[in-house]
XYZ file of C-alpha atoms in Angstrom:
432
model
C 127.329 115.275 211.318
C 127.010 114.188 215.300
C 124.717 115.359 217.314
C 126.116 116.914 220.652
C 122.635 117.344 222.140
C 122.879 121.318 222.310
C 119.100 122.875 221.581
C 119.939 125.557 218.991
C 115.891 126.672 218.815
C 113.634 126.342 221.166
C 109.508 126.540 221.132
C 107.451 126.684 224.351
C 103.508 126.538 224.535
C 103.802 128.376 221.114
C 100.657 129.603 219.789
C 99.438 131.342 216.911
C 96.259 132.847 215.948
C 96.147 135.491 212.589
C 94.820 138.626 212.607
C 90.611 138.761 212.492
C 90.903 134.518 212.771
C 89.448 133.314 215.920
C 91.065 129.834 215.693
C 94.329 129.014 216.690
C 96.542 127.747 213.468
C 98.903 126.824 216.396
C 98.468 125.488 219.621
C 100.796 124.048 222.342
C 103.393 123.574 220.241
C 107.109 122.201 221.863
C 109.912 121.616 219.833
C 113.960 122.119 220.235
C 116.260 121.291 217.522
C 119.471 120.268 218.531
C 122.657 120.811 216.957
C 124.065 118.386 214.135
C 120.418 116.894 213.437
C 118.129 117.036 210.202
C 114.613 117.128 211.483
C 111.945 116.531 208.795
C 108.069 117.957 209.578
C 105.194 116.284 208.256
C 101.127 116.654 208.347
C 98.296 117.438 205.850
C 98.121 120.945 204.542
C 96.837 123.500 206.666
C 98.239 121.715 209.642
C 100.236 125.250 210.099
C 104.259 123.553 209.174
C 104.971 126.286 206.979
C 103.514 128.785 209.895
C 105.802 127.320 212.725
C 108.532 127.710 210.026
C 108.187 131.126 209.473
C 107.567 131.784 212.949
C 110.801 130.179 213.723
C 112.854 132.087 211.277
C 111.124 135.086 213.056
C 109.505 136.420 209.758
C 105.998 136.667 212.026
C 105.256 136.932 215.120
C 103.717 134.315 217.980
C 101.079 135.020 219.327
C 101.964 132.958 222.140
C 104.523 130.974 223.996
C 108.186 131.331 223.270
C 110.461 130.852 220.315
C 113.961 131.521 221.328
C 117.083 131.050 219.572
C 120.869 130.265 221.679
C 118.398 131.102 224.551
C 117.655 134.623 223.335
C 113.854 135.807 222.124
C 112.764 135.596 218.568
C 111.425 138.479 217.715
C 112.357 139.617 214.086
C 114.280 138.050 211.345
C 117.307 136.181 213.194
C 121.242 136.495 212.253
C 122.432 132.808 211.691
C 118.580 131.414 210.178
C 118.681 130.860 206.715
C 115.316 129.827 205.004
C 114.557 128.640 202.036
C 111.460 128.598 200.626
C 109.139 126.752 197.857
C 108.615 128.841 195.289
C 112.139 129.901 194.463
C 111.351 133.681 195.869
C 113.715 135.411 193.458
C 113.919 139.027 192.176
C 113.396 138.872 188.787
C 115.536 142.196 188.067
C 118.758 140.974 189.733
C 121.001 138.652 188.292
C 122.188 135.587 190.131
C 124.911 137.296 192.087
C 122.744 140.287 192.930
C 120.422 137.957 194.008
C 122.833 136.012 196.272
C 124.047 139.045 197.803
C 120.527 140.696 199.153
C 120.782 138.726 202.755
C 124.867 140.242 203.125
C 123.330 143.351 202.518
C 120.687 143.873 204.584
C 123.858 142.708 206.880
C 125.399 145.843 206.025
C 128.655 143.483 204.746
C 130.966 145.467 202.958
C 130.969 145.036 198.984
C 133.889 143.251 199.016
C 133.386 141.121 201.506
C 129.584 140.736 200.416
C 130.896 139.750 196.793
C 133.845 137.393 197.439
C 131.497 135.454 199.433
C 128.426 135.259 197.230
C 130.856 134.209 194.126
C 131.793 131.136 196.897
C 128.320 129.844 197.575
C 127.441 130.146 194.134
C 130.339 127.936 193.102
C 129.718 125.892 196.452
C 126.191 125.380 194.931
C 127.237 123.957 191.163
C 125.922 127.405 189.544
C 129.922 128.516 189.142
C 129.541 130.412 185.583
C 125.783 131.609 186.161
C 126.837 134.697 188.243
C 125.547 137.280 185.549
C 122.232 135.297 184.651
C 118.716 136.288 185.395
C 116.400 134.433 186.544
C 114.334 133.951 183.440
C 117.144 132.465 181.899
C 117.287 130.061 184.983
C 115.457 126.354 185.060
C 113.599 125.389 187.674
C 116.476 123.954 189.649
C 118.923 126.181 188.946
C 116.463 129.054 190.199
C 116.180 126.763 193.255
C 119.680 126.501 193.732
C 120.347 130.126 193.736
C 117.513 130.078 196.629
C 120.095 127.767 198.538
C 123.190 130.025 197.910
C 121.163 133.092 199.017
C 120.392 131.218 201.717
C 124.254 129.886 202.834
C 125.629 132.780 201.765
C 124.822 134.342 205.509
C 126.532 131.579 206.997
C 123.832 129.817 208.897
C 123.821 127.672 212.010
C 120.534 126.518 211.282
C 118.608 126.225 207.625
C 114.908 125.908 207.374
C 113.529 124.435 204.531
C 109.869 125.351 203.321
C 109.166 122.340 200.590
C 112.286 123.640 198.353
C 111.926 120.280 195.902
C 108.457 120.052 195.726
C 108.149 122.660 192.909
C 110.773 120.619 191.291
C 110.633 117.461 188.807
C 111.825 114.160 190.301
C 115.291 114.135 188.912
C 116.135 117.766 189.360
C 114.564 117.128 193.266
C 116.788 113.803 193.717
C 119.883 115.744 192.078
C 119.602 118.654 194.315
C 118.399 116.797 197.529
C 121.922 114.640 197.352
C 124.081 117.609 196.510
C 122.661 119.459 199.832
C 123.205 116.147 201.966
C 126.338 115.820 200.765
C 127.719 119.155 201.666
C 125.908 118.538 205.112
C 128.055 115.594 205.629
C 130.996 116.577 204.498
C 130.544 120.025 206.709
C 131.720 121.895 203.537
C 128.904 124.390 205.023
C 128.816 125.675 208.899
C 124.878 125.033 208.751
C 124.480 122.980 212.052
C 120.760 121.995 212.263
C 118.300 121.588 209.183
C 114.031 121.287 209.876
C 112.540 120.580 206.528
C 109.226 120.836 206.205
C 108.039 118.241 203.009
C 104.665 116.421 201.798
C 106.960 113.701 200.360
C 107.217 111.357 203.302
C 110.389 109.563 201.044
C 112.088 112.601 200.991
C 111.748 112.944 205.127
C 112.974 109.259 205.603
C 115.884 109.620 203.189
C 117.397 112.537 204.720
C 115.880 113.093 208.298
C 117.117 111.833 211.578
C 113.867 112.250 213.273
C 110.333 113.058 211.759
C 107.805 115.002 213.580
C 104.398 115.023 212.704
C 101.845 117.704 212.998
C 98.234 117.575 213.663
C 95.516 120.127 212.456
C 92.715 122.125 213.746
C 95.099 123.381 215.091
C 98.310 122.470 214.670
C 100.234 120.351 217.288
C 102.879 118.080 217.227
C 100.787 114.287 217.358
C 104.300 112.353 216.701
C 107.826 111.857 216.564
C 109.544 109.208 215.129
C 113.465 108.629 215.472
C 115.121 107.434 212.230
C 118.452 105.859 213.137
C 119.326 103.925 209.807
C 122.824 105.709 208.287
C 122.839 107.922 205.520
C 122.643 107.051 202.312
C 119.612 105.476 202.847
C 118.079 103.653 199.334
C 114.652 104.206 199.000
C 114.194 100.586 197.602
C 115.571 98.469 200.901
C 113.447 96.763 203.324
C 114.068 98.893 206.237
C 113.540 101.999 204.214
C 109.631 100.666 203.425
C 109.261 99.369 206.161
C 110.026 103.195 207.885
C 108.142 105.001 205.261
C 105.149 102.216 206.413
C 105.390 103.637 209.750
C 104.896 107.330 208.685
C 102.281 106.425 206.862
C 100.558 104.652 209.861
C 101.390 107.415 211.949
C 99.945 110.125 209.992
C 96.718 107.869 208.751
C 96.221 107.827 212.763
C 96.780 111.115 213.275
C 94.207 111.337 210.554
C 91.603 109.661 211.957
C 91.955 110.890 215.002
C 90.839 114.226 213.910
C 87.898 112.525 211.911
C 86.645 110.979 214.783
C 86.954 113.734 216.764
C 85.178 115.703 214.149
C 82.262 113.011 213.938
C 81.875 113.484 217.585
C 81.902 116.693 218.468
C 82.032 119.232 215.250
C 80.623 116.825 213.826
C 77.153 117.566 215.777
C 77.656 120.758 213.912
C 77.546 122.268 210.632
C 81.276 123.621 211.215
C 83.243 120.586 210.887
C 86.928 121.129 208.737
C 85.353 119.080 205.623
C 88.816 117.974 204.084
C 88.893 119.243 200.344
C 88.497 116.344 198.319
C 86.920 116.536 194.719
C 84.389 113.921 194.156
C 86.264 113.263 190.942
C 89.331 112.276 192.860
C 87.245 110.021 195.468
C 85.506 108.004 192.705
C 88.907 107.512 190.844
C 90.388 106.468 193.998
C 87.295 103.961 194.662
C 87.741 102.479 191.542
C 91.313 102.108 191.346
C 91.341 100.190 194.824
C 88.668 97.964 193.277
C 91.214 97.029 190.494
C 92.298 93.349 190.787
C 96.034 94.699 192.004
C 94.148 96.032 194.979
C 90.603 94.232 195.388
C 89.252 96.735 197.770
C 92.182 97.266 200.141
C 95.706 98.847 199.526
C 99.095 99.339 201.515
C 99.341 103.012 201.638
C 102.378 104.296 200.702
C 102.025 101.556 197.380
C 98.729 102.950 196.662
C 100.461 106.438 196.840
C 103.120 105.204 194.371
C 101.183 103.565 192.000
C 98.439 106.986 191.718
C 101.661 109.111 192.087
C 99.986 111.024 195.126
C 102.264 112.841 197.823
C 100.300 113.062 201.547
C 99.172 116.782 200.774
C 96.857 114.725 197.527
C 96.648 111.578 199.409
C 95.082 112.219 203.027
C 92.569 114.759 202.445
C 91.080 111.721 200.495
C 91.321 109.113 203.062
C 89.916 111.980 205.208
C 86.814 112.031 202.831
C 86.172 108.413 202.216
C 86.414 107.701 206.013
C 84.145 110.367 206.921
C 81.387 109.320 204.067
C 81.603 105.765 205.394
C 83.197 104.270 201.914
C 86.400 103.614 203.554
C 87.903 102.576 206.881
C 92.000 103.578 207.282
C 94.020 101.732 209.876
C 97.919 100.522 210.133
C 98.912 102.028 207.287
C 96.202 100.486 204.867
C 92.763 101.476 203.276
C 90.065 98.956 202.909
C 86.581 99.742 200.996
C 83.585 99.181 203.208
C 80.287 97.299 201.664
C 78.876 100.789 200.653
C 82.177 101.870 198.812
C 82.614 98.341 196.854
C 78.893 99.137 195.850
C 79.978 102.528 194.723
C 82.799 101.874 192.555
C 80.478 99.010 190.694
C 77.553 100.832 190.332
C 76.742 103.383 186.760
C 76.233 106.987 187.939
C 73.261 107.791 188.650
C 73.496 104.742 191.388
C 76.029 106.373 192.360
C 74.727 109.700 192.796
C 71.797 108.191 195.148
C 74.198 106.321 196.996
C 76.440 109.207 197.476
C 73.788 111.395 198.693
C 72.347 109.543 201.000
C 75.897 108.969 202.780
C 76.198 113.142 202.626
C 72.631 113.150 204.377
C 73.836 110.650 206.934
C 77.583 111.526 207.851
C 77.481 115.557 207.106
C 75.639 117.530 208.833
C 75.990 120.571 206.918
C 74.549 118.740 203.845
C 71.275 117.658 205.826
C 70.934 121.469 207.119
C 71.486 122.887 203.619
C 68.531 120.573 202.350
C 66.687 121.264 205.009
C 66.748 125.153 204.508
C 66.145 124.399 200.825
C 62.967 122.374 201.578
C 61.647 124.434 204.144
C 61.715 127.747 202.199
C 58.801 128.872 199.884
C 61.023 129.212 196.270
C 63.584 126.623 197.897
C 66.243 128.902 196.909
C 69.282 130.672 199.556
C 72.061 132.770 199.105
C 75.571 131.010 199.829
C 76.516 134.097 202.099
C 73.860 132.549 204.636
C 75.909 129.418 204.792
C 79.153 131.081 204.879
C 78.188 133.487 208.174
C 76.942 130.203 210.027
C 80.016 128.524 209.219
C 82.146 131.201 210.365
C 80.236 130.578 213.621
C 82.440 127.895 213.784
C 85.562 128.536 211.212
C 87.549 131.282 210.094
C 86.753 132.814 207.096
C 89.366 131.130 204.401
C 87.861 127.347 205.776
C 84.359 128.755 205.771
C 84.772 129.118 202.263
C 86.490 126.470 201.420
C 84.399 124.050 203.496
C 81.141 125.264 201.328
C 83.138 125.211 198.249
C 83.760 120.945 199.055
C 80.170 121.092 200.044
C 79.241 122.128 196.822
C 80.808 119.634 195.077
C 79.766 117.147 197.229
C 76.022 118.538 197.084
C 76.020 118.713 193.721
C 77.334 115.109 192.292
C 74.413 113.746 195.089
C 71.635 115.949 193.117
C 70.919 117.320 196.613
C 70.765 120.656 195.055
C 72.044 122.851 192.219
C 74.499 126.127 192.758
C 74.249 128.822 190.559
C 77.548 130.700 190.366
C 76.633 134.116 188.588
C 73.959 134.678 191.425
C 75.841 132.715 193.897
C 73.033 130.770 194.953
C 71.918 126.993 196.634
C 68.177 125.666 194.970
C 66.565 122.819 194.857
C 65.707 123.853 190.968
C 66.017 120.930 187.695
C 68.211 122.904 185.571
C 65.959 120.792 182.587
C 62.869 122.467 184.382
């Protein structure tokens, strides 16, 4: 489909902060999305893509800037918006068609009408034959397909996409991918504009004819990159990798740009956005980038092929090994440094004192936990003292999750033990 340039949604300075959160998950965002265009949106989780999604489809509110749609305020759920959404969102108690014909509906379309034209997106769909099934009965793709006919049903000029194939295996994703391209092309549906939002930076490149890429803490957009290749595009061709290269640099930078800014500033802090990252997953990773294939340094988007990683698994991992100084993360590649070479060759308890000395070094909340541990009498202190200083600094949901890492981290360094029935930091030997 051609693009004739016309912005069919606009955002403005858009800003969102949630109810009893303090932090923006949005900030300063502009976007338009033109007719005839498939924009794909990128970033690490949390970045807030599924937020300026739903804000967009006006199922919540801004709480600042402008959405507007044909030039008219967003401000409820907008006629002409279809969405789509990840986890299939079905009512369990209504059969295909009933399910299909909700959104005409809350329309107020007359029965008729509402049925002749759910029966044609649910044959426009490939689920012709399914019209009296229930969910239950439904696989994973065909549940996701009904999703999509719900969806077109309403006619829309624009379709927003919250990670429909991710929930999906990789041939049912690929099937369904292709047959929603393919009515895009051949306009068999009036849809003019599609933003997907995806972690699988393949996906984006295959169907997208521009990618924009969100930063966190809070949410902006960092990038945009103009894909101009024609569609089909074959995932295995040289200027396929060598785009999907690009994204890959673009959102390692983006990346390390907040790390840096978080060893800088936050990082002088106890309430920096400590990426969640299992230590499990960071030794594996360490040790498979050791292998001979890799000796210590790796081409990104092979490494994420050959661990079968998408960027929501892979970059909160580079995040980690960058900010404990076992891993540098430039132009698309990852190279070891000295101290994470050591660590994937050393036995585990090596490995434990080399860990925790890079925790004591990098993260300051680590040194201030063992601090308050040393300095008090039984060396003992409740987590909910950690969490109210963090919220000093985060809201509560990262607080959490940023002591939850911690404690991971804290505890595969021997820099103290966690007791969860008591809920508890000590410096005890739990052989004492």
């Amino acid at each position: 489909m051609a693009h004739n340039g016309e912005a069919l949604m606009v955002a403005s300075g858009l800003r969102k902060v949630f109810p009893g959160g303090d932090r923006p998950v949005l900030e300063e965002v502009d976007f338009s999305l033109k007719s005839g265009e498939i924009v794909a949106c990128l970033g690490k989780s949390g970045s807030g893509k599924s937020t300026f999604l739903r804000i967009m489809a006006g199922l919540i509110p801004a709480t600042g800037g402008s959405m507007t749609y044909k030039g008219r305020a967003v401000e409820g759920p907008v006629n002409g918006v279809g969405m789509v959404f990840q986890s299939f969102a079905l009512f369990p108690w209504l059969t295909v068609l009933g399910n299909v014909e909700l959104g005409l509906e809350a329309q107020r379309v007359p029965p008729a009408e509402r049925r002749k034209r759910a029966l044609a997106a649910i044959d426009l769909i490939g689920l012709d034959g399914f019209e009296s099934a229930y969910p239950k009965e439904l696989s994973g793709g065909m549940r996701q397909r009904v999703g999509f006919a719900r969806a077109l049903v309403i006619n829309p000029e624009i379709l927003l996409l919250d990670e429909p194939f991710s929930a999906l295996d990789v041939l049912t994703a690929e099937s369904l991918r292709g047959d929603l391209i393919e009515l895009w092309q051949e306009q068999r549906i009036p849809t003019k504009s599609i933003l997907l939002v995806s972690h699988n930076i393949e996906e984006a490149v295959e169907i997208a004819d521009r990618i924009i890429i969100f930063s966190s803490n809070p949410g902006r957009i960092q990038v945009e990159i103009p894909l101009t290749t024609p569609r089909p595009r074959e995932w295995g061709s040289p200027e396929f990798r060598r785009t999907v290269d690009e994204v890959y640099t673009h959102l390692s930078n983006v990346t390390q740009k907040v790390g840096k800014r978080g060893q800088k500033t936050e990082q002088a802090t106890i309430g920096y956005h400590l990426p969640e990252a299992p230590v499990q997953q960071l030794a594996g990773l360490m040790e498979t980038l050791m292998e001979n294939r890799f000796n210590g340094r790796a081409d990104l988007p092979e490494l994420a092929e050959y661990q079968s990683l998408d960027a929501d698994d892979l970059f909160p991992l580079l995040e980690a090994l960058q900010l404990l100084g076992f891993a540098h993360v430039a132009g698309g590649d990852i190279e070891l440094t000295p101290a994470g070479r050591a660590y994937a060759d050393m036995d585990l308890l090596e490995r434990k004192t080399i860990f925790a000395e890079h925790l004591l070094r990098h993260v300051p909340l680590a040194a201030h936990i063992r601090k308050v541990l040393d300095e008090r009498p039984n060396h003992r202190a409740p987590a909910g003292r950690f969490i109210a200083e963090l919220e000093d600094h985060l809201d509560e949901d990262d607080a959490a999750n940023v002591l939850d890492t911690m404690i991971n981290w804290g505890r595969h360094g021997e820099l103290f033990a966690y007791d969860y029935d008591t809920e508890t930091l000590s410096l005890e030997d739990p052989e004492g």
